[in-house]
PDB file of C-alpha atoms in Angstrom:
ATOM      1  CA  PRO A   1       0.000   0.000   0.000  1.00 69.00           C
ATOM      2  CA  LEU A   2       1.085   3.568  -0.665  1.00 70.00           C
ATOM      3  CA  SER A   3       0.908   4.418   3.028  1.00 78.00           C
ATOM      4  CA  ALA A   4       3.829   2.044   3.653  1.00 82.00           C
ATOM      5  CA  ILE A   5       6.224   3.969   1.380  1.00 82.00           C
ATOM      6  CA  GLN A   6       8.764   6.159   3.182  1.00 82.00           C
ATOM      7  CA  VAL A   7      10.567   9.306   2.003  1.00 83.00           C
ATOM      8  CA  ASN A   8      13.718   8.474  -0.017  1.00 83.00           C
ATOM      9  CA  GLU A   9      12.475   4.938  -0.668  1.00 85.00           C
ATOM     10  CA  VAL A  10      12.996   3.595  -4.188  1.00 85.00           C
ATOM     11  CA  ILE A  11      10.068   1.774  -5.785  1.00 85.00           C
ATOM     12  CA  LEU A  12       9.887  -0.207  -9.024  1.00 87.00           C
ATOM     13  CA  ILE A  13       7.328   0.728 -11.675  1.00 87.00           C
ATOM     14  CA  ASN A  14       6.778  -1.829 -14.429  1.00 89.00           C
ATOM     15  CA  PRO A  15       5.927  -1.057 -18.070  1.00 89.00           C
ATOM     16  CA  GLY A  16       2.318   0.058 -18.502  1.00 90.00           C
ATOM     17  CA  GLU A  17       1.894   1.037 -14.839  1.00 91.00           C
ATOM     18  CA  LEU A  18       1.040   4.474 -13.484  1.00 91.00           C
ATOM     19  CA  VAL A  19       3.501   6.419 -11.359  1.00 89.00           C
ATOM     20  CA  PRO A  20       1.834   6.214  -7.919  1.00 87.00           C
ATOM     21  CA  LEU A  21       3.624   9.151  -6.226  1.00 86.00           C
ATOM     22  CA  ASP A  22       5.620  12.228  -7.171  1.00 88.00           C
ATOM     23  CA  GLY A  23       9.337  11.496  -7.197  1.00 88.00           C
ATOM     24  CA  TYR A  24      12.560  11.404  -9.188  1.00 90.00           C
ATOM     25  CA  SER A  25      13.714   8.859 -11.742  1.00 89.00           C
ATOM     26  CA  GLU A  26      16.519   6.606 -10.514  1.00 87.00           C
ATOM     27  CA  THR A  27      16.721   4.794 -13.873  1.00 87.00           C
ATOM     28  CA  GLU A  28      19.257   5.921 -16.494  1.00 88.00           C
ATOM     29  CA  GLU A  29      16.565   6.174 -19.193  1.00 89.00           C
ATOM     30  CA  SER A  30      12.953   5.147 -19.711  1.00 90.00           C
ATOM     31  CA  VAL A  31       9.861   6.284 -21.636  1.00 92.00           C
ATOM     32  CA  ILE A  32       6.735   7.781 -20.089  1.00 92.00           C
ATOM     33  CA  TYR A  33       3.452   9.342 -21.130  1.00 93.00           C
ATOM     34  CA  ASP A  34       3.090  12.620 -19.249  1.00 90.00           C
ATOM     35  CA  THR A  35      -0.332  13.588 -20.600  1.00 88.00           C
ATOM     36  CA  ILE A  36      -1.526  14.401 -17.090  1.00 84.00           C
ATOM     37  CA  ALA A  37       1.143  17.114 -16.741  1.00 85.00           C
ATOM     38  CA  THR A  38       1.573  18.448 -20.283  1.00 87.00           C
ATOM     39  CA  GLY A  39      -1.508  17.437 -22.266  1.00 88.00           C
ATOM     40  CA  SER A  40       0.757  15.813 -24.870  1.00 86.00           C
ATOM     41  CA  ILE A  41      -0.269  12.378 -26.119  1.00 89.00           C
ATOM     42  CA  LEU A  42       3.266  11.556 -27.280  1.00 92.00           C
ATOM     43  CA  PRO A  43       5.662   9.585 -25.088  1.00 92.00           C
ATOM     44  CA  ARG A  44       8.927  11.150 -23.987  1.00 91.00           C
ATOM     45  CA  VAL A  45      12.249   9.902 -22.703  1.00 93.00           C
ATOM     46  CA  VAL A  46      13.065  10.573 -19.052  1.00 91.00           C
ATOM     47  CA  LYS A  47      16.556  10.381 -17.639  1.00 93.00           C
ATOM     48  CA  LYS A  48      17.919   9.835 -14.159  1.00 91.00           C
ATOM     49  CA  GLY A  49      17.095  12.692 -11.786  1.00 92.00           C
ATOM     50  CA  GLU A  50      14.065  13.980 -13.688  1.00 92.00           C
ATOM     51  CA  LYS A  51      10.960  14.802 -11.649  1.00 91.00           C
ATOM     52  CA  LEU A  52       7.947  12.552 -12.296  1.00 89.00           C
ATOM     53  CA  LEU A  53       4.404  13.258 -11.167  1.00 91.00           C
ATOM     54  CA  ALA A  54       1.783  10.852  -9.898  1.00 90.00           C
ATOM     55  CA  GLY A  55      -0.479   9.768 -12.749  1.00 91.00           C
ATOM     56  CA  MET A  56       2.181   9.656 -15.464  1.00 92.00           C
ATOM     57  CA  ARG A  57       2.274   6.256 -17.171  1.00 92.00           C
ATOM     58  CA  LEU A  58       5.307   4.202 -18.067  1.00 90.00           C
ATOM     59  CA  ALA A  59       5.177   3.152 -21.732  1.00 89.00           C
ATOM     60  CA  ASP A  60       4.259  -0.487 -22.402  1.00 85.00           C
ATOM     61  CA  ASP A  61       7.579  -1.171 -24.131  1.00 78.00           C
ATOM     62  CA  ALA A  62       9.753   0.817 -21.694  1.00 75.00           C
ATOM     63  CA  PHE A  63      12.352  -0.486 -19.301  1.00 72.00           C
ATOM     64  CA  PRO A  64      11.165  -0.761 -15.678  1.00 76.00           C
ATOM     65  CA  LEU A  65      11.567   2.515 -13.821  1.00 77.00           C
ATOM     66  CA  CYS A  66      12.908   3.057 -10.308  1.00 77.00           C
ATOM     67  CA  LEU A  67      11.314   6.045  -8.582  1.00 75.00           C
ATOM     68  CA  LYS A  68      12.798   7.736  -5.518  1.00 78.00           C
ATOM     69  CA  VAL A  69      10.030   9.340  -3.476  1.00 72.00           C
TER      70      VAL A  69
END
């Protein structure tokens, strides 16, 4: 459950899943859909250290993403 996640914890997000919490990418590179934040329907590449918002979705064919919350 989300209530069990602590600050600075790293969680794994699998392809096709939604980002459950705001945080920063700990993965060198992955692909997300950030429609919720930008309105764009096109996927974009995210790199390590980039801020991700809850509700963004990891692309179906992307590498798993580690998120530091």
